[in-house]
mmCIF file of C-alpha atoms in Angstrom:
data_model
loop_
_atom_site.group_PDB
_atom_site.id
_atom_site.type_symbol
_atom_site.label_atom_id
_atom_site.label_comp_id
_atom_site.label_asym_id
_atom_site.label_seq_id
_atom_site.Cartn_x
_atom_site.Cartn_y
_atom_site.Cartn_z
ATOM 1 C CA MET A 1 42.221 -48.361 -68.378
ATOM 2 C CA SER A 2 40.688 -44.934 -67.433
ATOM 3 C CA GLU A 3 41.649 -43.824 -64.244
ATOM 4 C CA THR A 4 39.155 -41.446 -62.543
ATOM 5 C CA TYR A 5 39.737 -40.124 -59.202
ATOM 6 C CA ARG A 6 36.840 -39.088 -56.653
ATOM 7 C CA THR A 7 37.574 -38.597 -52.872
ATOM 8 C CA GLY A 8 35.201 -38.122 -50.259
ATOM 9 C CA ALA A 9 32.917 -35.363 -50.201
ATOM 10 C CA THR A 10 34.237 -32.433 -47.936
ATOM 11 C CA ARG A 11 32.961 -29.599 -46.582
ATOM 12 C CA SER A 12 33.782 -26.196 -47.623
ATOM 13 C CA PRO A 13 33.669 -23.212 -44.879
ATOM 14 C CA ALA A 14 29.905 -22.342 -46.637
ATOM 15 C CA GLY A 15 28.889 -25.524 -45.682
ATOM 16 C CA ALA A 16 28.579 -26.858 -49.834
ATOM 17 C CA ALA A 17 29.873 -30.267 -50.493
ATOM 18 C CA CYS A 18 32.851 -30.558 -52.970
ATOM 19 C CA VAL A 19 33.907 -33.376 -54.455
ATOM 20 C CA ARG A 20 37.778 -33.571 -55.899
ATOM 21 C CA ARG A 21 38.548 -35.583 -59.150
ATOM 22 C CA GLY A 22 41.852 -36.377 -60.338
ATOM 23 C CA PRO A 23 45.363 -37.175 -58.669
ATOM 24 C CA ARG A 24 46.598 -34.618 -55.928
ATOM 25 C CA SER A 25 49.797 -34.077 -57.037
ATOM 26 C CA PRO A 26 52.225 -35.018 -59.859
ATOM 27 C CA ALA A 27 53.396 -37.843 -58.231
ATOM 28 C CA GLU A 28 50.186 -39.353 -57.722
ATOM 29 C CA ALA A 29 49.713 -39.244 -61.311
ATOM 30 C CA ARG A 30 52.816 -40.712 -62.305
ATOM 31 C CA LYS A 31 52.374 -43.257 -60.017
ATOM 32 C CA VAL A 32 49.203 -44.222 -62.173
ATOM 33 C CA VAL A 33 50.735 -43.944 -65.489
ATOM 34 C CA ARG A 34 53.767 -46.523 -64.190
ATOM 35 C CA ARG A 35 50.844 -48.671 -62.827
ATOM 36 C CA VAL A 36 48.672 -48.716 -66.331
ATOM 37 C CA LEU A 37 51.819 -49.220 -68.167
ATOM 38 C CA SER A 38 53.010 -51.611 -66.100
ATOM 39 C CA GLU A 39 49.629 -53.589 -66.400
ATOM 40 C CA GLN A 40 49.285 -53.083 -69.933
ATOM 41 C CA SER A 41 53.157 -54.600 -70.404
ATOM 42 C CA ARG A 42 52.579 -57.702 -68.463
ATOM 43 C CA ALA A 43 48.488 -58.040 -70.035
ATOM 44 C CA ARG A 44 51.017 -57.967 -73.533
ATOM 45 C CA GLY A 45 54.176 -59.895 -72.736
ATOM 46 C CA THR A 46 55.725 -56.314 -73.955
ATOM 47 C CA ALA A 47 57.363 -53.916 -72.073
ATOM 48 C CA CYS A 48 57.836 -50.246 -73.211
ATOM 49 C CA THR A 49 61.121 -48.946 -73.054
ATOM 50 C CA ALA A 50 62.765 -46.461 -70.157
ATOM 51 C CA ASP A 51 62.970 -43.673 -72.429
ATOM 52 C CA THR A 52 59.568 -44.386 -73.275
ATOM 53 C CA LEU A 53 58.634 -44.554 -69.694
ATOM 54 C CA SER A 54 60.260 -41.295 -68.945
ATOM 55 C CA ASP A 55 58.257 -39.493 -71.614
ATOM 56 C CA ALA A 56 54.914 -40.480 -70.649
ATOM 57 C CA LEU A 57 55.603 -39.515 -66.865
ATOM 58 C CA LEU A 58 57.075 -36.171 -67.672
ATOM 59 C CA VAL A 59 53.903 -35.549 -70.019
ATOM 60 C CA ALA A 60 52.104 -36.640 -66.859
ATOM 61 C CA SER A 61 53.898 -34.254 -64.668
ATOM 62 C CA GLU A 62 53.788 -31.288 -66.630
ATOM 63 C CA LEU A 63 50.043 -31.497 -67.598
ATOM 64 C CA THR A 64 49.062 -32.151 -63.899
ATOM 65 C CA THR A 65 51.422 -29.268 -62.649
ATOM 66 C CA ASN A 66 50.331 -26.911 -65.294
ATOM 67 C CA ALA A 67 46.647 -27.770 -64.184
ATOM 68 C CA MET A 68 47.238 -27.109 -60.766
ATOM 69 C CA LEU A 69 49.296 -23.932 -61.299
ATOM 70 C CA HIS A 70 47.433 -22.339 -64.031
ATOM 71 C CA GLY A 71 43.628 -24.191 -64.425
ATOM 72 C CA GLY A 72 42.334 -23.896 -61.088
ATOM 73 C CA GLY A 73 42.908 -27.772 -59.902
ATOM 74 C CA VAL A 74 42.545 -31.032 -61.957
ATOM 75 C CA THR A 75 38.978 -32.065 -62.497
ATOM 76 C CA GLY A 76 39.479 -35.354 -64.459
ATOM 77 C CA PHE A 77 42.379 -37.500 -64.787
ATOM 78 C CA ASP A 78 42.456 -40.458 -67.633
ATOM 79 C CA VAL A 79 45.178 -42.940 -68.910
ATOM 80 C CA GLU A 80 44.071 -45.369 -71.398
ATOM 81 C CA VAL A 81 46.517 -47.523 -73.698
ATOM 82 C CA VAL A 82 44.870 -47.709 -77.191
ATOM 83 C CA GLY A 83 46.793 -49.694 -79.723
ATOM 84 C CA GLN A 84 50.606 -48.576 -79.316
ATOM 85 C CA ASN A 85 49.828 -45.309 -77.813
ATOM 86 C CA LEU A 86 48.857 -44.194 -74.175
ATOM 87 C CA HIS A 87 46.277 -41.535 -74.300
ATOM 88 C CA LEU A 88 46.896 -39.229 -71.283
ATOM 89 C CA SER A 89 43.901 -36.692 -70.412
ATOM 90 C CA VAL A 90 43.974 -34.028 -67.749
ATOM 91 C CA SER A 91 40.928 -31.661 -67.328
ATOM 92 C CA ASP A 92 40.767 -28.430 -65.337
ATOM 93 C CA ARG A 93 38.670 -25.487 -64.813
ATOM 94 C CA GLU A 94 40.427 -22.778 -66.902
ATOM 95 C CA ARG A 95 39.300 -22.302 -70.724
ATOM 96 C CA ARG A 96 42.659 -20.928 -71.259
ATOM 97 C CA ARG A 97 44.558 -22.439 -73.376
ATOM 98 C CA PRO A 98 48.539 -23.236 -72.883
ATOM 99 C CA VAL A 99 50.829 -21.143 -74.187
ATOM 100 C CA ALA A 100 55.028 -21.212 -74.378
ATOM 101 C CA LEU A 101 56.496 -18.443 -72.776
ATOM 102 C CA ASP A 102 59.859 -17.113 -74.445
ATOM 103 C CA PRO A 103 62.794 -17.950 -71.836
ATOM 104 C CA VAL A 104 63.484 -14.216 -71.816
ATOM 105 C CA ASP A 105 61.001 -11.544 -70.473
ATOM 106 C CA ARG A 106 61.130 -8.105 -72.482
ATOM 107 C CA HIS A 107 63.644 -6.704 -70.247
ATOM 108 C CA GLY A 108 66.156 -9.810 -70.958
ATOM 109 C CA ARG A 109 65.763 -11.261 -67.536
ATOM 110 C CA HIS A 110 65.366 -15.039 -67.791
ATOM 111 C CA ARG A 111 61.907 -16.207 -66.872
ATOM 112 C CA CYS A 112 61.525 -18.881 -64.271
ATOM 113 C CA GLY A 113 59.185 -21.981 -66.006
ATOM 114 C CA GLY A 114 57.066 -21.387 -69.480
ATOM 115 C CA ARG A 115 58.819 -24.859 -70.636
ATOM 116 C CA GLY A 116 56.305 -27.178 -69.931
ATOM 117 C CA TRP A 117 54.198 -26.796 -72.704
ATOM 118 C CA PRO A 118 56.569 -27.331 -75.396
ATOM 119 C CA ILE A 119 57.974 -30.150 -73.681
ATOM 120 C CA VAL A 120 54.397 -32.110 -73.991
ATOM 121 C CA CYS A 121 54.116 -30.995 -77.487
ATOM 122 C CA LEU A 122 57.356 -32.377 -78.191
ATOM 123 C CA LEU A 123 57.292 -35.827 -76.576
ATOM 124 C CA SER A 124 54.003 -36.231 -77.909
ATOM 125 C CA ARG A 125 52.145 -37.733 -81.212
ATOM 126 C CA THR A 126 49.117 -35.557 -80.694
ATOM 127 C CA VAL A 127 48.148 -32.823 -78.130
ATOM 128 C CA LEU A 128 44.518 -31.935 -78.179
ATOM 129 C CA VAL A 129 42.542 -29.005 -76.204
ATOM 130 C CA SER A 130 39.084 -29.276 -75.958
ATOM 131 C CA ASP A 131 36.668 -27.024 -74.040
ATOM 132 C CA LEU A 132 34.370 -28.790 -71.661
ATOM 133 C CA PRO A 133 30.861 -28.012 -71.514
ATOM 134 C CA ALA A 134 30.267 -27.520 -67.752
ATOM 135 C CA GLY A 135 33.485 -24.987 -68.139
ATOM 136 C CA GLY A 136 36.765 -25.525 -68.256
ATOM 137 C CA LYS A 137 39.190 -27.401 -70.512
ATOM 138 C CA ARG A 138 40.511 -31.004 -71.588
ATOM 139 C CA VAL A 139 44.138 -31.666 -72.647
ATOM 140 C CA THR A 140 44.713 -35.075 -74.474
ATOM 141 C CA ALA A 141 48.475 -36.152 -74.888
ATOM 142 C CA VAL A 142 48.651 -38.883 -77.068
ATOM 143 C CA ILE A 143 52.310 -40.645 -76.752
ATOM 144 C CA PRO A 144 53.656 -43.324 -79.025
ATOM 145 C CA LEU A 145 54.627 -46.256 -77.026
ATOM 146 C CA SER A 146 56.233 -48.344 -79.507
ATOM 147 C CA ALA A 147 59.613 -47.887 -80.865
ATOM 148 C CA SER A 148 58.659 -48.409 -84.583
ATOM 149 C CA ALA A 149 55.978 -45.417 -83.944
ATOM 150 C CA GLU A 150 56.857 -42.297 -85.588
ATOM 151 C CA ARG A 151 57.312 -39.253 -83.239
ATOM 152 C CA GLN A 152 57.023 -35.690 -84.549
ATOM 153 C CA PRO A 153 56.081 -32.723 -82.418
ATOM 154 C CA ALA A 154 52.315 -32.236 -81.986
ATOM 155 C CA ASP A 155 50.664 -29.458 -83.432
ATOM 156 C CA ARG A 156 50.399 -26.992 -80.899
ATOM 157 C CA PRO A 157 46.615 -25.747 -80.830
#
């Protein structure tokens, strides 16, 4: 199942039409992931574990939050179960790649934030960041759904 969000066209102050694509909040992204996994569980007659569901929801939250805070907003959102893996893709307007920040800045002060990208990489089998032809990027995380699937931290692009 692939989810693409579109809300009705709205007018900007300049009068140009704007189509919004993607969840409006991390909570909305989690709701979609939960629904897709629930539907797949019913269709296959197998349920994913509570830990697997937590991992998928956390990755969805982090990718969506990063797109909203650092990427100019979510421009695309896709969720699909392929075999024993959940493929979760979030697109935004920014070409810059996600980075992990040290928890302490150069003055020795603890940073607030900067831990989401390492969490995504740790919980995902694979993370791929690709440029979009019209600008921006797409981050795709592949999260293993079965206990038998090996989990190794994803390579960081």
